[in-house]
Short mmCIF file of C-alpha atoms and ligand atoms in Angstrom, two decimals:
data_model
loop_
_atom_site.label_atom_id
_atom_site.label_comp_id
_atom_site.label_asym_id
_atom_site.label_seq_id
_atom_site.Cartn_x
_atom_site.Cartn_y
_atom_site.Cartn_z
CA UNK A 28 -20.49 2.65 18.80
CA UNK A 29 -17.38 3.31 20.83
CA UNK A 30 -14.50 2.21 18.82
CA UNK A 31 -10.22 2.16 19.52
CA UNK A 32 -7.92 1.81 16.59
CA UNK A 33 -4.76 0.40 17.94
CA UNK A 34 -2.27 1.72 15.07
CA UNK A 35 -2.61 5.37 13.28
CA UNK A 36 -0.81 4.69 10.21
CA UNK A 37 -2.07 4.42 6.26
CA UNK A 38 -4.79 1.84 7.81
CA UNK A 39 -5.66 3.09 11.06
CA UNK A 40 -6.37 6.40 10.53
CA UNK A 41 -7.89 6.03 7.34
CA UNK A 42 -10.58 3.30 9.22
CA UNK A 43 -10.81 5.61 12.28
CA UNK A 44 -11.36 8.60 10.31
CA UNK A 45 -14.36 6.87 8.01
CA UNK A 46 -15.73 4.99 11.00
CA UNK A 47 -15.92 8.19 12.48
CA UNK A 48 -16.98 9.94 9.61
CA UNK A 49 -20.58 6.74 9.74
CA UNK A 50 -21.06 8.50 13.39
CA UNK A 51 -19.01 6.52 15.29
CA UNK A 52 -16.70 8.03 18.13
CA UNK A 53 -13.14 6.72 17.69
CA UNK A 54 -10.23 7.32 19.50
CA UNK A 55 -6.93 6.99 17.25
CA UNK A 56 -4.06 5.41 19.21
CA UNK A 57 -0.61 5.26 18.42
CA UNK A 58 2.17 4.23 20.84
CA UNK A 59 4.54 7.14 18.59
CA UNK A 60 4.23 10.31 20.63
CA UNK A 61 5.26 12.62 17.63
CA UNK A 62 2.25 10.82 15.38
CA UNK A 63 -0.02 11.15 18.01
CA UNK A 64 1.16 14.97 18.34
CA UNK A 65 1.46 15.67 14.95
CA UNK A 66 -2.54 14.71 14.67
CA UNK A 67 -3.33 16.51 17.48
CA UNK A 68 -1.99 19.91 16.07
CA UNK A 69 -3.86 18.68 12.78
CA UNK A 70 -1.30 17.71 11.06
CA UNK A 71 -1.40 14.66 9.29
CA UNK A 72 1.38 12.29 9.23
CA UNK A 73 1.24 10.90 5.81
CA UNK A 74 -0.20 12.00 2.36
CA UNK A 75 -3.29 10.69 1.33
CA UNK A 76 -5.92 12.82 -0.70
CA UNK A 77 -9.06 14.00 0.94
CA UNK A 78 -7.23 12.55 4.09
CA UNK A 79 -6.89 16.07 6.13
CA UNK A 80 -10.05 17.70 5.55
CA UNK A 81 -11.85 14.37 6.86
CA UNK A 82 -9.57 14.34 9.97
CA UNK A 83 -10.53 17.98 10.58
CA UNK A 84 -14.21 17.58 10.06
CA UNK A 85 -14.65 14.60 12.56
CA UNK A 86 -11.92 16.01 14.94
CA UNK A 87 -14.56 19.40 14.99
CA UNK A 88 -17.60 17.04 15.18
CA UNK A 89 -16.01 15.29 18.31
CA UNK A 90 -16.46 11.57 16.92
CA UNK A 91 -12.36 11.64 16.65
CA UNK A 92 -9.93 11.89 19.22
CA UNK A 93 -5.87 10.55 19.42
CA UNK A 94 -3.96 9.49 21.91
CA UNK A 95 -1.24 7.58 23.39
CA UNK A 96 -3.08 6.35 26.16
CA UNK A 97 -4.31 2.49 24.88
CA UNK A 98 -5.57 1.56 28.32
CA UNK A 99 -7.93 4.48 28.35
CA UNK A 100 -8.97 4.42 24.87
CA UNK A 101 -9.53 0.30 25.08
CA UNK A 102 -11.38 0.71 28.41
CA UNK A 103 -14.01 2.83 26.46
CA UNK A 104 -14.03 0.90 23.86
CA UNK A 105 -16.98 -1.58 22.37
CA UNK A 106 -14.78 -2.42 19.35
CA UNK A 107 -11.22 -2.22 19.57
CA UNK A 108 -9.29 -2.77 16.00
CA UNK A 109 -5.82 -3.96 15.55
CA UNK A 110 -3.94 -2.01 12.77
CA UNK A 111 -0.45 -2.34 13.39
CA UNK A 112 2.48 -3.29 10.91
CA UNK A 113 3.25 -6.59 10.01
CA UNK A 114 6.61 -6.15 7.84
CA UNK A 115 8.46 -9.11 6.56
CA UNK A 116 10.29 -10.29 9.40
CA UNK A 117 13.88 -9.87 8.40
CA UNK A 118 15.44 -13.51 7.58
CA UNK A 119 12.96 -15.97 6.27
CA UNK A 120 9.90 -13.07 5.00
CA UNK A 121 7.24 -14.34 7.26
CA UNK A 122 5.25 -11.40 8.84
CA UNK A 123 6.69 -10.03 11.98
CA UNK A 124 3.69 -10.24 14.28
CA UNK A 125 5.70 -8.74 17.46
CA UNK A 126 3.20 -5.11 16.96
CA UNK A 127 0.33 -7.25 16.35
CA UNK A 128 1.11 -9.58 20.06
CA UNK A 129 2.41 -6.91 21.60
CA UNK A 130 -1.26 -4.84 21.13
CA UNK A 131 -2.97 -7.69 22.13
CA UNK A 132 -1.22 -8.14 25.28
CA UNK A 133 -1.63 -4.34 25.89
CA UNK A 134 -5.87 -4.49 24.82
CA UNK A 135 -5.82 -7.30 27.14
CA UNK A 136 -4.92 -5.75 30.48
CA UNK A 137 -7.14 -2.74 29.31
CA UNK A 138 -10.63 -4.18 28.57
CA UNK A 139 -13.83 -3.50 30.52
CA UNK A 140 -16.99 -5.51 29.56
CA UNK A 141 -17.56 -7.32 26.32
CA UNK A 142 -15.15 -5.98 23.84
CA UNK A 143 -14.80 -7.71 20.63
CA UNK A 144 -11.15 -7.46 19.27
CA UNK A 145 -10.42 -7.48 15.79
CA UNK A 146 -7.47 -7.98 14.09
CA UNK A 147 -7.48 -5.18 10.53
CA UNK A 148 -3.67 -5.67 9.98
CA UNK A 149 -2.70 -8.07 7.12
CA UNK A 150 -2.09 -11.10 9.68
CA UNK A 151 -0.82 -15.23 8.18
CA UNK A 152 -3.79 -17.74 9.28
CA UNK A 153 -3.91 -18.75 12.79
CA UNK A 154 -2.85 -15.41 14.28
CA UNK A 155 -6.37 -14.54 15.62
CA UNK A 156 -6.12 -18.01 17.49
CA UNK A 157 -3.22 -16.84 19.40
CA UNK A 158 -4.39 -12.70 19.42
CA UNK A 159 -7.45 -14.77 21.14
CA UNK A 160 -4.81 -17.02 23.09
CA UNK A 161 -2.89 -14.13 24.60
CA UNK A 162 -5.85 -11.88 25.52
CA UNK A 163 -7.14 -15.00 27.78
CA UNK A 164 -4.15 -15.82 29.02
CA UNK A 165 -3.41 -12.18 29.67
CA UNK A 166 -7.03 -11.79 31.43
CA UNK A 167 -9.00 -15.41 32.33
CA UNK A 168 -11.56 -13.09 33.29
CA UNK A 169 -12.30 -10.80 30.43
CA UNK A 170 -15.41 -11.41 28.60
CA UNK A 171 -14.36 -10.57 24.70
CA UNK A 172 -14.22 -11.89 21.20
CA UNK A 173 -11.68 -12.09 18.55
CA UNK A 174 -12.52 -11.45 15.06
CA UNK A 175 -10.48 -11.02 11.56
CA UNK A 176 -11.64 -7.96 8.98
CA UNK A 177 -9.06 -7.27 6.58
CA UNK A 178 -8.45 -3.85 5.24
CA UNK A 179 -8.41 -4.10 1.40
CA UNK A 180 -8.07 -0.05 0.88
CA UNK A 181 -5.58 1.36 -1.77
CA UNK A 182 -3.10 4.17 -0.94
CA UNK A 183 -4.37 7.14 -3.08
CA UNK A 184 -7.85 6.27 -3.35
CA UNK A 185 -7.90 4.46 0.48
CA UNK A 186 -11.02 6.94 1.62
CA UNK A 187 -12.80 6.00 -1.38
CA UNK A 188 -12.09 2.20 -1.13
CA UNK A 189 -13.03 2.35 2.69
CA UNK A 190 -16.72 4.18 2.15
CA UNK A 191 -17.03 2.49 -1.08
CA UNK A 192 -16.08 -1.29 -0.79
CA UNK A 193 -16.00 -4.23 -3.19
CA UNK A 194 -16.89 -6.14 0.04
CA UNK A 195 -16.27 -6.60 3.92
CA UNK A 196 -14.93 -9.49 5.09
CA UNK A 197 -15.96 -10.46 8.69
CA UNK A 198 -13.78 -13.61 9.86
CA UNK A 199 -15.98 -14.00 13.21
CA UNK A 200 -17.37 -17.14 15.07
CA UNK A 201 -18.85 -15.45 18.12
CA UNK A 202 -22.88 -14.69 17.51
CA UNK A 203 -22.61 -11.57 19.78
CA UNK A 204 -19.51 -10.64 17.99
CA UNK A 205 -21.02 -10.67 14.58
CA UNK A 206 -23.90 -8.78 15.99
CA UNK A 207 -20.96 -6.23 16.84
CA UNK A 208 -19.66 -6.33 13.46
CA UNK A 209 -22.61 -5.88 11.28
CA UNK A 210 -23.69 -2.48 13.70
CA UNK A 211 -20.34 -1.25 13.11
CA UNK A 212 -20.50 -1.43 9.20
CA UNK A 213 -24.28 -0.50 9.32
CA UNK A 214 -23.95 2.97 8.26
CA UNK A 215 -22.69 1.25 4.87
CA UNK A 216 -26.09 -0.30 3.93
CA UNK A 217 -27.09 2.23 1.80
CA UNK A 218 -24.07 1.63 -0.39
CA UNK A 219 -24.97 -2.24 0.31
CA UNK A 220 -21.57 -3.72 0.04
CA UNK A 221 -21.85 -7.46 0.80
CA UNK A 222 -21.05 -8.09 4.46
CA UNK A 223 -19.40 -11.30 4.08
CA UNK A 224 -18.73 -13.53 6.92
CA UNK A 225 -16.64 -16.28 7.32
CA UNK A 226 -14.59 -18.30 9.57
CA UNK A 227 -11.48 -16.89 11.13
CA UNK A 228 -8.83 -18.50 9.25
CA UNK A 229 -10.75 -18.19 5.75
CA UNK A 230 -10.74 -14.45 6.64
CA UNK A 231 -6.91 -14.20 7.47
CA UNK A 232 -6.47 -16.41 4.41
CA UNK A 233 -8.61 -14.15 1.89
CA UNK A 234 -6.76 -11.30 2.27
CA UNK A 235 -2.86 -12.81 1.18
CA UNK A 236 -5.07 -14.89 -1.68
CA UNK A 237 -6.40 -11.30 -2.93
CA UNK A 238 -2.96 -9.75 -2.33
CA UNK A 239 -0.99 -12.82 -3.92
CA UNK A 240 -3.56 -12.75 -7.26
CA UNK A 241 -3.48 -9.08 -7.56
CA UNK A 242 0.50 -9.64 -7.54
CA UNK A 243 0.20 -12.11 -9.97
CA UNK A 244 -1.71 -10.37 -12.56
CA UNK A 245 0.84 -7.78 -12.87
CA UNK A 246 3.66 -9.99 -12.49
CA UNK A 247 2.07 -11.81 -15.56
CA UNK A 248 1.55 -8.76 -17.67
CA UNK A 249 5.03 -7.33 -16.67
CA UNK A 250 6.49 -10.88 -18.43
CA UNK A 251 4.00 -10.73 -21.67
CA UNK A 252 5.89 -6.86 -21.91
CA UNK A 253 9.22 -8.42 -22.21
CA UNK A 254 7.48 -11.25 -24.93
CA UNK A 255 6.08 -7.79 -26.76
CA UNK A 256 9.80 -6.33 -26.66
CA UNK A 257 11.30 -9.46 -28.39
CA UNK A 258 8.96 -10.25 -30.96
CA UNK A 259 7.12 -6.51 -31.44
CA UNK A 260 3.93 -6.57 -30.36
CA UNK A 261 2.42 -3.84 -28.09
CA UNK A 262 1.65 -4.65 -24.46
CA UNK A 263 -0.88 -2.02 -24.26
CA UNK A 264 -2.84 -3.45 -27.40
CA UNK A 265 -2.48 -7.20 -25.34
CA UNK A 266 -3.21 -5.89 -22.20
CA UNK A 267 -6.59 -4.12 -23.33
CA UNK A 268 -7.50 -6.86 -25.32
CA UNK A 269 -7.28 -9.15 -22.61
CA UNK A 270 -8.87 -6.86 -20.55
CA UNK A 271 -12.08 -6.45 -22.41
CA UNK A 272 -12.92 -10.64 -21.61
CA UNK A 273 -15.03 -10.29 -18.53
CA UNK A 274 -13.45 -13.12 -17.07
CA UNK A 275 -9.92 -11.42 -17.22
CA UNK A 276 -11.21 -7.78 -16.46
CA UNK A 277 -8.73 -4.73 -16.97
CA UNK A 278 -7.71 -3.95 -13.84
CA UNK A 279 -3.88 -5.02 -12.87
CA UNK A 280 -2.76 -5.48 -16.17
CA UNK A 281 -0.48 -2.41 -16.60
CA UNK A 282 2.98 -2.91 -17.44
CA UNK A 283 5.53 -1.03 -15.73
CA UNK A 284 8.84 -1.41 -13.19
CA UNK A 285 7.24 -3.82 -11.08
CA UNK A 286 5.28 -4.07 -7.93
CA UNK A 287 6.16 -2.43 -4.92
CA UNK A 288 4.68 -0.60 -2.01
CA UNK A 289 3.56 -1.60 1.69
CA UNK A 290 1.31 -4.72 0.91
CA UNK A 291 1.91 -6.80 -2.42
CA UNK A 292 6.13 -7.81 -1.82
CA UNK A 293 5.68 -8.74 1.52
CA UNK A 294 2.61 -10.57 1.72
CA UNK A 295 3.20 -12.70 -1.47
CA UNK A 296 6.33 -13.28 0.66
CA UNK A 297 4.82 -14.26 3.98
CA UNK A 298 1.89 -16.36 1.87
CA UNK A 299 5.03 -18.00 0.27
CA UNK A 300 6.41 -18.91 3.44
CA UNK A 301 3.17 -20.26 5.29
CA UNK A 302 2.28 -22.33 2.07
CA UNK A 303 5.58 -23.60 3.23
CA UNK A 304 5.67 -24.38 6.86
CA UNK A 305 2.12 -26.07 5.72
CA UNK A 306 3.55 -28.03 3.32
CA UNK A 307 1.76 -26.81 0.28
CA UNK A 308 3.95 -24.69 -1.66
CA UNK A 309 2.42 -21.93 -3.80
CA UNK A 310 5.08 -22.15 -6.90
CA UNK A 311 3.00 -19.65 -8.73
CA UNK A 312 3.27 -17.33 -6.18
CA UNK A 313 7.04 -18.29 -5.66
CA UNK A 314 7.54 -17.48 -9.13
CA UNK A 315 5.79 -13.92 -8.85
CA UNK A 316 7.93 -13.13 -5.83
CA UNK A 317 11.13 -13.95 -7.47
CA UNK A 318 10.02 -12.40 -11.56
CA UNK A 319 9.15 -9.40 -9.23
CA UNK A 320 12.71 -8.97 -7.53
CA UNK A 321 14.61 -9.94 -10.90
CA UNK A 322 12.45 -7.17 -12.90
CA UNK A 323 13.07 -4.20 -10.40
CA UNK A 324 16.53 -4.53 -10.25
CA UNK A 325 16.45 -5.04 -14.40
CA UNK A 326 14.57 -1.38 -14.94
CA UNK A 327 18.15 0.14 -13.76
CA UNK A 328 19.87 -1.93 -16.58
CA UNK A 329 17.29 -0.44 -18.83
CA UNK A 330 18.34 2.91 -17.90
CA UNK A 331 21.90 2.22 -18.30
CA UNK A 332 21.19 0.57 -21.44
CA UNK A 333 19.95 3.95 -22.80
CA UNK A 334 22.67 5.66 -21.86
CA UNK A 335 24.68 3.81 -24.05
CA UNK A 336 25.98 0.97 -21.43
CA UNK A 337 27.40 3.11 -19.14
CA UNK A 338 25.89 5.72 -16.76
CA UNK A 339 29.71 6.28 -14.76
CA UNK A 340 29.87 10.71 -14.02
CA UNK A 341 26.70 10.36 -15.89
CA UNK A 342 23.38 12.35 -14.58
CA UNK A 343 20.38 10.08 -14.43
CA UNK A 344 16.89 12.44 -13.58
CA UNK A 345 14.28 10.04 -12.03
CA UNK A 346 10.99 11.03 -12.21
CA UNK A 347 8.40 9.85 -9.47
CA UNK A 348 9.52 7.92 -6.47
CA UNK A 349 6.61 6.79 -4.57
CA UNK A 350 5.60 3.18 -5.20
CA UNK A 351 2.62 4.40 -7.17
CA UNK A 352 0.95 7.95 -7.58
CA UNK A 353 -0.78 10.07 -5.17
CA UNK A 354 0.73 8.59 -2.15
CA UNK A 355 3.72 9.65 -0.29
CA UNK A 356 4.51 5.55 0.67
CA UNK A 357 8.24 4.95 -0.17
CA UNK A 358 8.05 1.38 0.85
CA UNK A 359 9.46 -1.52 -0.90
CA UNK A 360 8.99 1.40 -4.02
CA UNK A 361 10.82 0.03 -7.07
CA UNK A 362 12.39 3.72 -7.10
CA UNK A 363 14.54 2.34 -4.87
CA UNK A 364 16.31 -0.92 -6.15
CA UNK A 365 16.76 1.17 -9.43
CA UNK A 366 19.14 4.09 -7.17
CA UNK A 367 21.03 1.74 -5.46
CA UNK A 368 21.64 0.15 -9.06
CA UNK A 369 22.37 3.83 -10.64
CA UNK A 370 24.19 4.60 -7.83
CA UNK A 371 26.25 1.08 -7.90
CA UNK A 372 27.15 2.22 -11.50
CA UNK A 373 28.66 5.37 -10.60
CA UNK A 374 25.62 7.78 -11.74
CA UNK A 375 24.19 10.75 -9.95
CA UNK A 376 21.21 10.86 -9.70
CA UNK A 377 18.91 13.95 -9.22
CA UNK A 378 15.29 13.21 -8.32
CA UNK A 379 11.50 14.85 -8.07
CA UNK A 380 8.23 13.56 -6.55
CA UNK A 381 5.61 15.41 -5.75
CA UNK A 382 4.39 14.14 -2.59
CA UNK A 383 7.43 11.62 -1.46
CA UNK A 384 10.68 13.50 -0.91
CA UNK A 385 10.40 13.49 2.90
CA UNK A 386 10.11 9.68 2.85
CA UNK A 387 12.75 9.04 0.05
CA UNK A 388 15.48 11.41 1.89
CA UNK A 389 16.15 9.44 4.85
CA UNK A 390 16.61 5.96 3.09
CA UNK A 391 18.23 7.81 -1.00
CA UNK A 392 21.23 9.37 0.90
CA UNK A 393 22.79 10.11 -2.45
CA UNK A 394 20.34 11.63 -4.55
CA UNK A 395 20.00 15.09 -5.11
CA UNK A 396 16.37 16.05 -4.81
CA UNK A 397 15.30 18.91 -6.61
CA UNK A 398 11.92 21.26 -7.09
CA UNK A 399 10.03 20.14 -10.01
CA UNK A 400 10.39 17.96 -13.09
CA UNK A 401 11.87 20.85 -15.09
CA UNK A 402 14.83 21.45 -12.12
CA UNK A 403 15.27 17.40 -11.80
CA UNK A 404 16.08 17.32 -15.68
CA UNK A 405 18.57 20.29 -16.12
CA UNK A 406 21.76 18.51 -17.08
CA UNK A 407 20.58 14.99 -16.99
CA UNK A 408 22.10 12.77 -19.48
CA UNK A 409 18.81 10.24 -19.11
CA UNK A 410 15.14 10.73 -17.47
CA UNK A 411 13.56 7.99 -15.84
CA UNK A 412 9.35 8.26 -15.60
CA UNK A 413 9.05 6.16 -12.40
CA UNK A 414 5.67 6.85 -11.00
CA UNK A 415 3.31 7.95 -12.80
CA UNK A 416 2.17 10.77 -10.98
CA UNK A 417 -0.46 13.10 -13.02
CA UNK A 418 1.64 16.09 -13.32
CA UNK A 419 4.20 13.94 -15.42
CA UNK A 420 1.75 13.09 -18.26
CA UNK A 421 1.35 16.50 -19.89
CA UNK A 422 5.33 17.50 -19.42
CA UNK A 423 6.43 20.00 -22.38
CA UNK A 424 8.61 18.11 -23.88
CA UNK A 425 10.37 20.36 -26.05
CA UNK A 426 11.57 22.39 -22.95
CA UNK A 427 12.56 19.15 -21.24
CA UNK A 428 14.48 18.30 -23.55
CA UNK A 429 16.46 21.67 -24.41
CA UNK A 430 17.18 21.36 -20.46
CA UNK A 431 18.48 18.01 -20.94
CA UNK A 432 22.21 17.43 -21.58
CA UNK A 433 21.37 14.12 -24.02
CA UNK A 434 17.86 13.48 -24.18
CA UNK A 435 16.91 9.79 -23.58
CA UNK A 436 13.60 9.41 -22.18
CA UNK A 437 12.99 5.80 -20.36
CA UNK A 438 9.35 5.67 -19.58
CA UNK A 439 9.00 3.08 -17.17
CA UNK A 440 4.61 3.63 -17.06
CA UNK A 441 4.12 4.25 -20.34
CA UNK A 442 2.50 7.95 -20.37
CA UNK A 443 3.83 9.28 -23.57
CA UNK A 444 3.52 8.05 -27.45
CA UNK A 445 6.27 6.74 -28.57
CA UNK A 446 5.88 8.72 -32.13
CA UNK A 447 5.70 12.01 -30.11
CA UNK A 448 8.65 11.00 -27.78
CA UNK A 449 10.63 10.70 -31.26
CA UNK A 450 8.80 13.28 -32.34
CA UNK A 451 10.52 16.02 -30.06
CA UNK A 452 13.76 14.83 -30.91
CA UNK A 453 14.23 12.29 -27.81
CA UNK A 454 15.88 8.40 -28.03
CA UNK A 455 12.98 7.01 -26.05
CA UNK A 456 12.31 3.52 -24.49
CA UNK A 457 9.20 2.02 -22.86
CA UNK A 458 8.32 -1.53 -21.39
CA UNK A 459 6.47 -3.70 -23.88
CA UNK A 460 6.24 -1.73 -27.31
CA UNK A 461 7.56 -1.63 -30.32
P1 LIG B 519 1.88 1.83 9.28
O1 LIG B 519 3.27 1.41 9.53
O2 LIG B 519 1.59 3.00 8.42
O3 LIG B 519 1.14 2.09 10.67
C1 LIG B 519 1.25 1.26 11.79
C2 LIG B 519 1.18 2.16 13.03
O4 LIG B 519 1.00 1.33 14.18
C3 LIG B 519 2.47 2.96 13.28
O5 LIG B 519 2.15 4.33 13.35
C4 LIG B 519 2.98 2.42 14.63
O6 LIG B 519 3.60 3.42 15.42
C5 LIG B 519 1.70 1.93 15.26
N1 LIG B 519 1.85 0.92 16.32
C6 LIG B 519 2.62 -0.19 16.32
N2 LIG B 519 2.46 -0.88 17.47
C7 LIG B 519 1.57 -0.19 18.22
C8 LIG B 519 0.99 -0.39 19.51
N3 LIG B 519 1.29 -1.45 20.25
N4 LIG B 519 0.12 0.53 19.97
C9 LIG B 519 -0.19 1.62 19.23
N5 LIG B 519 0.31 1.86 17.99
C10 LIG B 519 1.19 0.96 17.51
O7 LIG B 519 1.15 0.52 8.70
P2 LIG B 519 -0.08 0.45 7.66
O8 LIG B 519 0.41 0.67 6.28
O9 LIG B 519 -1.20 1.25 8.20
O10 LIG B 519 -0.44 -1.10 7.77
C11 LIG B 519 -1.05 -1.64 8.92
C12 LIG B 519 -1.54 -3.03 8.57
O11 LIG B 519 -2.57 -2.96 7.58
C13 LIG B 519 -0.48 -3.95 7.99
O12 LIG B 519 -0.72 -5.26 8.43
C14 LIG B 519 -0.71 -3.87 6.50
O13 LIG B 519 -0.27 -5.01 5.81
C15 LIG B 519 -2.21 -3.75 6.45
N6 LIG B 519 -2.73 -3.09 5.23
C16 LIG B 519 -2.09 -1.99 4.74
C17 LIG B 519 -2.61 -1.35 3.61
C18 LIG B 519 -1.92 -0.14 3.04
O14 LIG B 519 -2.28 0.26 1.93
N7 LIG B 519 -0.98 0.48 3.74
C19 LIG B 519 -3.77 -1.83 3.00
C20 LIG B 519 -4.41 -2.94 3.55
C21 LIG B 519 -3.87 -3.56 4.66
#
């Protein structure tokens, strides 16, 4: 099938790439000439593993192209997918759906034949109605369908998740258009992930619900981790005991800083505010949106705490800045509530991440960003585990800590033993054990 991805970011390349990768011939858009040139020198614009060596493949094989050109690409097109931003619109946290109506308008003007247009980006309920409204209105005589397919890939494992899904949702009411939808996720039958279709709205709506419970399962865990801390129990112990009940399951139910990242603070927020507008407010999700604010800007307290109150002309080394390991996504990260606290309290701080130093250096200002953990340490009166990046798991401690002008070790993930912290000679702290 001939397919356009409107949008080449985390989402839209990853989906072009794999759709590409079935046999399909995709043509990448993006309406940012440096992307768009950046991919076609075969460089790829953001870090996510196995990400390049797919791009090159199907670029090779000729099933993958990029451009700036939407009219051409949509004119082609069979399928064209939507895969723009939606970021909390700045005020009141409902999605900003300006890139999403904008694309539409653009498809509009574009399409030749029967085109079914579906909407991947995260998008409230109702916003295929007017994607569908504003293609019609745009062209009365275009012959197309509007459909909804969420994306529900992770960064850092988002080409797995894609080839490899828990399901695919199809929000579709158009018989032709589902026909359309099933061929394009037909090379999947052989992994035979259910293909599940739905109305429109349910679709748009399954997505935040998936989002907003995933949010609250960590939120939840995050608040049993501060019971642990006050009456000494071990939120690891609770956690995997919960865990092992079939109904609970294991997944989400780490304890750290917080959730951050591109999806999970603004969509709870944008669910928040539809529930809202609707008049049926989601307190539970309220209540994750606000723990979830309170508890990133507490981790920094934490880390002053350690330091014995105050962190003024003090060195604080953070380790790990992206919002989660193996992606470069700096995004709502709770990295960086905790350096505009450190930084508030008259700390420098020095900082290493393995993969998201080019993000974190236009929006940390301040920070001094340095070459590995061992350089980010040298001096520091505190180190801060933030992300929990693999190569921070195995560090040798006993170096660390003879680099280390006072060694406090705040281990925001949990990745060492606390006996071995002590062990090496460090004060150590960690969310939600004894
Ligand atoms: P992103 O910011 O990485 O990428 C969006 C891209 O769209 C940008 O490169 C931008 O230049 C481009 N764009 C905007 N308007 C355009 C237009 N009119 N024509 C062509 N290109 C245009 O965003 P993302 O992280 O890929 O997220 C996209 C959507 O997918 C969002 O709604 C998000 O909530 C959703 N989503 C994201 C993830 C994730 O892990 N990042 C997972 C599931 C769903």
């Amino acid at each position: 099938m001939k397919i356009a991805m409107i949008g080449s970011g985390y989402v839209g390349l990853v989906s072009g790439v794999c759709f590409a990768d079935f046999g399909h011939q995709v043509v990448c858009v993006d309406k940012d000439p440096a992307r768009i040139d950046a991919l076609l020198r075969g460089e790829i614009p953001i870090f996510e593993p196995g990400l390049d060596d797919l791009v090159a493949d199907n670029v090779r094989n000729r099933r993958l192209s990029f451009t700036t050109d939407l009219a051409e690409a949509v004119a082609e097109a069979e399928v064209v997918f939507i895969a723009v931003g939606t970021p909390s619109r700045r005020g009141d946290g409902f999605a900003d759906l300006s890139y999403i109506y904008a694309a539409a308008r653009d498809i509009a003007k574009a399409i030749k034949g029967y085109t079914v247009v579906v909407t991947k980006s995260t998008v409230p309920v109702g916003t295929g109605d007017e994607v569908e409204r504003i293609v019609a209105e745009t062209r009365p005589d275009a012959e197309f369908a509007v459909c909804s397919n969420p994306e529900f890939l992770r960064e850092g494992a988002a080409i797995d998740d894609f080839k490899r899904p828990d399901r695919i949702i199809v929000g579709v009411s158009d018989p032709r258009a589902r026909e359309v939808m099933s061929e394009v996720y037909r090379p999947l039958n052989l992994n035979q992930p259910p293909l599940y279709f739905v109305d429109r709205r349910s679709a748009e709506l399954i997505k935040y619900a998936a989002n907003s419970f995933l949010a609250t399962k960590v939120t939840f865990i995050n608040e049993i981790a501060d019971l642990c801390e006050k009456v000494g129990a071990n939120v690891q112990d609770v956690a995997r005991g919960m865990g092992m009940d079939n109904r609970i399951g294991s997944k989400f139910l780490h304890a750290g800083p917080g959730f951050g990242g591109s999806c999970f603070p603004k969509d709870t927020l944008a669910l928040v505010k539809t529930a809202q507008d609707h008049d049926a407010p989601l307190r539970i999700v309220e209540a994750v949106v606000a723990v979830n604010d309170r508890r990133k800007r507490a981790m920094a307290k934490r880390i002053i705490a350690a330091c014995g109150g105050s962190v003024r002309g003090k060195t604080v080394a953070l380790l790990g800045l992206a919002f989660k390991l193996n992606t470069d996504d700096m995004r709502d990260a709770p990295s960086i509530s905790i350096v505009t606290a450190l930084d508030d309290a008259g700390a420098n701080v020095r900082a290493y991440d393995p993969k998201a130093m080019d993000q974190a250096r236009r929006i940390m200002p301040g920070v001094t960003f340095c070459d590995d953990a061992y350089d980010c340490v040298t001096g520091a009166d505190a180190l801060a585990i933030v992300t929990e990046w693999d190569e921070f798991r195995a560090l040798d401690l006993p170096r660390i800590k003879s680099l280390m002008a006072a060694a406090n070790l705040i281990d925001l993930r949990n990745i060492y033993r606390p006996a071995d912290a002590r062990r090496f000679g460090f004060s150590y702290s960690s969310i939600g054990r004894p």
